[in-house]
Amino acid sequence: MITEDAQPVDLDHLLVTVRGQAELFPEAAQRMAAQGQPIPSLEGLSLVIDEPLRVGVNDPAASFGTGDTSEGGAFSISGIPVKDIHTSLAASLEHPGMAPTSTIVFDTAFTGSRPRTDITGAKAWALPLSFQDALTQSVGEAAIGTHTQGQARTLLDAGFILGRVVDAQGRPVAGARVQIEPGTLADRLYYPSEDFTRAGQEATSGNGLFVYVHSGVGAEAFLLAVHGSEAYTWRNAGAMPHRGLVLTLHPGGLAP
């Protein structure tokens, strides 16, 4: 996600457009291809620009605009009121065969401000339910049950974050540890193995992925960064039941 250069503007009256592409989550696409499964079309998906945590607390003003993806998954949603953004913007989608997900496209913790221009190059990652199943298997139903006091058996039931740690060229980073604030939530972080047969709690594998398991109750907000690296700025994050939040942790100010 990048924003275009801008002159001083009145943020209280500014409306922006979010333009981007809905794409299959990279590791999900790789897994489907390796298993000989057809890659689903992402044309005609209904997409919402919203603020995820406000959605989680049923704020009626949390959604800012809607639209459908065109050929190739492209989308452009205009009329987003900057003054109504509190912490972040996400591109959220729901579709049969896909897990309900929200992908962060603008983060005030990361930028230090609200958008000043149109948001371009945004990614809305689509997550097949089969990939959610693989992630659930890697973390384990027992661990998910522990974190939800027995109320959930899958990541989607509990609510989760799926994150990617990448370098400046967009390549997955192995051996990265995600830092979370407050630190009392650290035991909810897992790192799936490259074959998704298990998930440890030490550091990312070669796929650079991490998973946060929510409690299955209400919505919660927190901050994420990469431990031991000032190049990775703190990011707003959060979780709620029955939904996944997808985000990429990258160094520097612009996504690779």
mmCIF file with all atom_site columns, N, CA and C in Angstrom, residues 12 14 18 24 61 63 83 147 153 156 165-166 199 218 225 231 233 244 254:
data_model
loop_
_atom_site.group_PDB
_atom_site.id
_atom_site.type_symbol
_atom_site.label_atom_id
_atom_site.label_alt_id
_atom_site.label_comp_id
_atom_site.label_asym_id
_atom_site.label_entity_id
_atom_site.label_seq_id
_atom_site.pdbx_PDB_ins_code
_atom_site.Cartn_x
_atom_site.Cartn_y
_atom_site.Cartn_z
_atom_site.occupancy
_atom_site.B_iso_or_equiv
_atom_site.pdbx_formal_charge
_atom_site.auth_seq_id
_atom_site.auth_comp_id
_atom_site.auth_asym_id
_atom_site.auth_atom_id
_atom_site.pdbx_PDB_model_num
ATOM 1  N N  . ASP A 1 12  ? -10.675 17.089  7.924  1.00 0.00 ? 12  ASP A N  1
ATOM 2  C CA . ASP A 1 12  ? -12.043 16.965  8.413  1.00 0.00 ? 12  ASP A CA 1
ATOM 3  C C  . ASP A 1 12  ? -13.068 16.885  7.285  1.00 0.00 ? 12  ASP A C  1
ATOM 4  N N  . LEU A 1 14  ? -11.951 15.742  3.968  1.00 0.00 ? 14  LEU A N  1
ATOM 5  C CA . LEU A 1 14  ? -11.315 15.007  2.877  1.00 0.00 ? 14  LEU A CA 1
ATOM 6  C C  . LEU A 1 14  ? -11.974 13.646  2.659  1.00 0.00 ? 14  LEU A C  1
ATOM 7  N N  . VAL A 1 18  ? -9.897  4.219   -2.212 1.00 0.00 ? 18  VAL A N  1
ATOM 8  C CA . VAL A 1 18  ? -8.996  3.091   -1.984 1.00 0.00 ? 18  VAL A CA 1
ATOM 9  C C  . VAL A 1 18  ? -9.014  2.222   -3.231 1.00 0.00 ? 18  VAL A C  1
ATOM 10 N N  . LEU A 1 24  ? -5.356  -14.011 -4.001 1.00 0.00 ? 24  LEU A N  1
ATOM 11 C CA . LEU A 1 24  ? -5.289  -15.163 -3.121 1.00 0.00 ? 24  LEU A CA 1
ATOM 12 C C  . LEU A 1 24  ? -4.033  -15.042 -2.264 1.00 0.00 ? 24  LEU A C  1
ATOM 13 N N  . ALA A 1 61  ? -21.105 2.971   12.334 1.00 0.00 ? 61  ALA A N  1
ATOM 14 C CA . ALA A 1 61  ? -20.365 3.863   11.436 1.00 0.00 ? 61  ALA A CA 1
ATOM 15 C C  . ALA A 1 61  ? -19.000 3.294   11.055 1.00 0.00 ? 61  ALA A C  1
ATOM 16 N N  . SER A 1 63  ? -18.229 1.044   8.715  1.00 0.00 ? 63  SER A N  1
ATOM 17 C CA . SER A 1 63  ? -18.039 0.755   7.291  1.00 0.00 ? 63  SER A CA 1
ATOM 18 C C  . SER A 1 63  ? -18.129 2.043   6.490  1.00 0.00 ? 63  SER A C  1
ATOM 19 N N  . LYS A 1 83  ? -11.984 11.819  8.214  1.00 0.00 ? 83  LYS A N  1
ATOM 20 C CA . LYS A 1 83  ? -12.223 12.255  9.594  1.00 0.00 ? 83  LYS A CA 1
ATOM 21 C C  . LYS A 1 83  ? -12.796 11.144  10.467 1.00 0.00 ? 83  LYS A C  1
ATOM 22 N N  . HIS A 1 147 ? -6.962  -21.628 24.496 1.00 0.00 ? 147 HIS A N  1
ATOM 23 C CA . HIS A 1 147 ? -7.027  -20.164 24.438 1.00 0.00 ? 147 HIS A CA 1
ATOM 24 C C  . HIS A 1 147 ? -8.469  -19.642 24.440 1.00 0.00 ? 147 HIS A C  1
ATOM 25 N N  . ARG A 1 153 ? -12.941 -24.658 18.221 1.00 0.00 ? 153 ARG A N  1
ATOM 26 C CA . ARG A 1 153 ? -12.052 -25.733 17.762 1.00 0.00 ? 153 ARG A CA 1
ATOM 27 C C  . ARG A 1 153 ? -11.282 -25.326 16.515 1.00 0.00 ? 153 ARG A C  1
ATOM 28 N N  . LEU A 1 156 ? -11.067 -19.922 12.818 1.00 0.00 ? 156 LEU A N  1
ATOM 29 C CA . LEU A 1 156 ? -12.141 -19.021 12.421 1.00 0.00 ? 156 LEU A CA 1
ATOM 30 C C  . LEU A 1 156 ? -13.162 -18.863 13.532 1.00 0.00 ? 156 LEU A C  1
ATOM 31 N N  . VAL A 1 165 ? 5.831   -11.899 7.852  1.00 0.00 ? 165 VAL A N  1
ATOM 32 C CA . VAL A 1 165 ? 7.005   -11.059 8.076  1.00 0.00 ? 165 VAL A CA 1
ATOM 33 C C  . VAL A 1 165 ? 7.866   -11.156 6.824  1.00 0.00 ? 165 VAL A C  1
ATOM 34 N N  . VAL A 1 166 ? 8.085   -10.013 6.162  1.00 0.00 ? 166 VAL A N  1
ATOM 35 C CA . VAL A 1 166 ? 8.857   -9.997  4.922  1.00 0.00 ? 166 VAL A CA 1
ATOM 36 C C  . VAL A 1 166 ? 9.993   -8.983  5.030  1.00 0.00 ? 166 VAL A C  1
ATOM 37 N N  . ALA A 1 199 ? 2.977   -26.087 14.421 1.00 0.00 ? 199 ALA A N  1
ATOM 38 C CA . ALA A 1 199 ? 3.279   -24.678 14.642 1.00 0.00 ? 199 ALA A CA 1
ATOM 39 C C  . ALA A 1 199 ? 4.009   -24.544 15.965 1.00 0.00 ? 199 ALA A C  1
ATOM 40 N N  . GLY A 1 218 ? -15.743 -11.339 22.110 1.00 0.00 ? 218 GLY A N  1
ATOM 41 C CA . GLY A 1 218 ? -15.596 -9.905  21.929 1.00 0.00 ? 218 GLY A CA 1
ATOM 42 C C  . GLY A 1 218 ? -14.494 -9.536  20.946 1.00 0.00 ? 218 GLY A C  1
ATOM 43 N N  . ALA A 1 225 ? 4.923   -5.828  16.455 1.00 0.00 ? 225 ALA A N  1
ATOM 44 C CA . ALA A 1 225 ? 6.156   -5.426  15.792 1.00 0.00 ? 225 ALA A CA 1
ATOM 45 C C  . ALA A 1 225 ? 7.037   -6.669  15.684 1.00 0.00 ? 225 ALA A C  1
ATOM 46 N N  . ALA A 1 231 ? 13.624  -1.487  12.397 1.00 0.00 ? 231 ALA A N  1
ATOM 47 C CA . ALA A 1 231 ? 13.170  -1.231  11.028 1.00 0.00 ? 231 ALA A CA 1
ATOM 48 C C  . ALA A 1 231 ? 11.694  -1.563  10.851 1.00 0.00 ? 231 ALA A C  1
ATOM 49 N N  . THR A 1 233 ? 8.203   -1.027  12.230 1.00 0.00 ? 233 THR A N  1
ATOM 50 C CA . THR A 1 233 ? 7.450   -0.132  13.103 1.00 0.00 ? 233 THR A CA 1
ATOM 51 C C  . THR A 1 233 ? 6.282   -0.867  13.754 1.00 0.00 ? 233 THR A C  1
ATOM 52 N N  . GLY A 1 244 ? -10.884 -13.379 10.343 1.00 0.00 ? 244 GLY A N  1
ATOM 53 C CA . GLY A 1 244 ? -9.434  -13.314 10.326 1.00 0.00 ? 244 GLY A CA 1
ATOM 54 C C  . GLY A 1 244 ? -8.960  -11.936 9.892  1.00 0.00 ? 244 GLY A C  1
ATOM 55 N N  . LEU A 1 254 ? 7.346   1.992   3.156  1.00 0.00 ? 254 LEU A N  1
ATOM 56 C CA . LEU A 1 254 ? 6.551   1.559   1.998  1.00 0.00 ? 254 LEU A CA 1
ATOM 57 C C  . LEU A 1 254 ? 6.570   0.055   1.873  1.00 0.00 ? 254 LEU A C  1
#
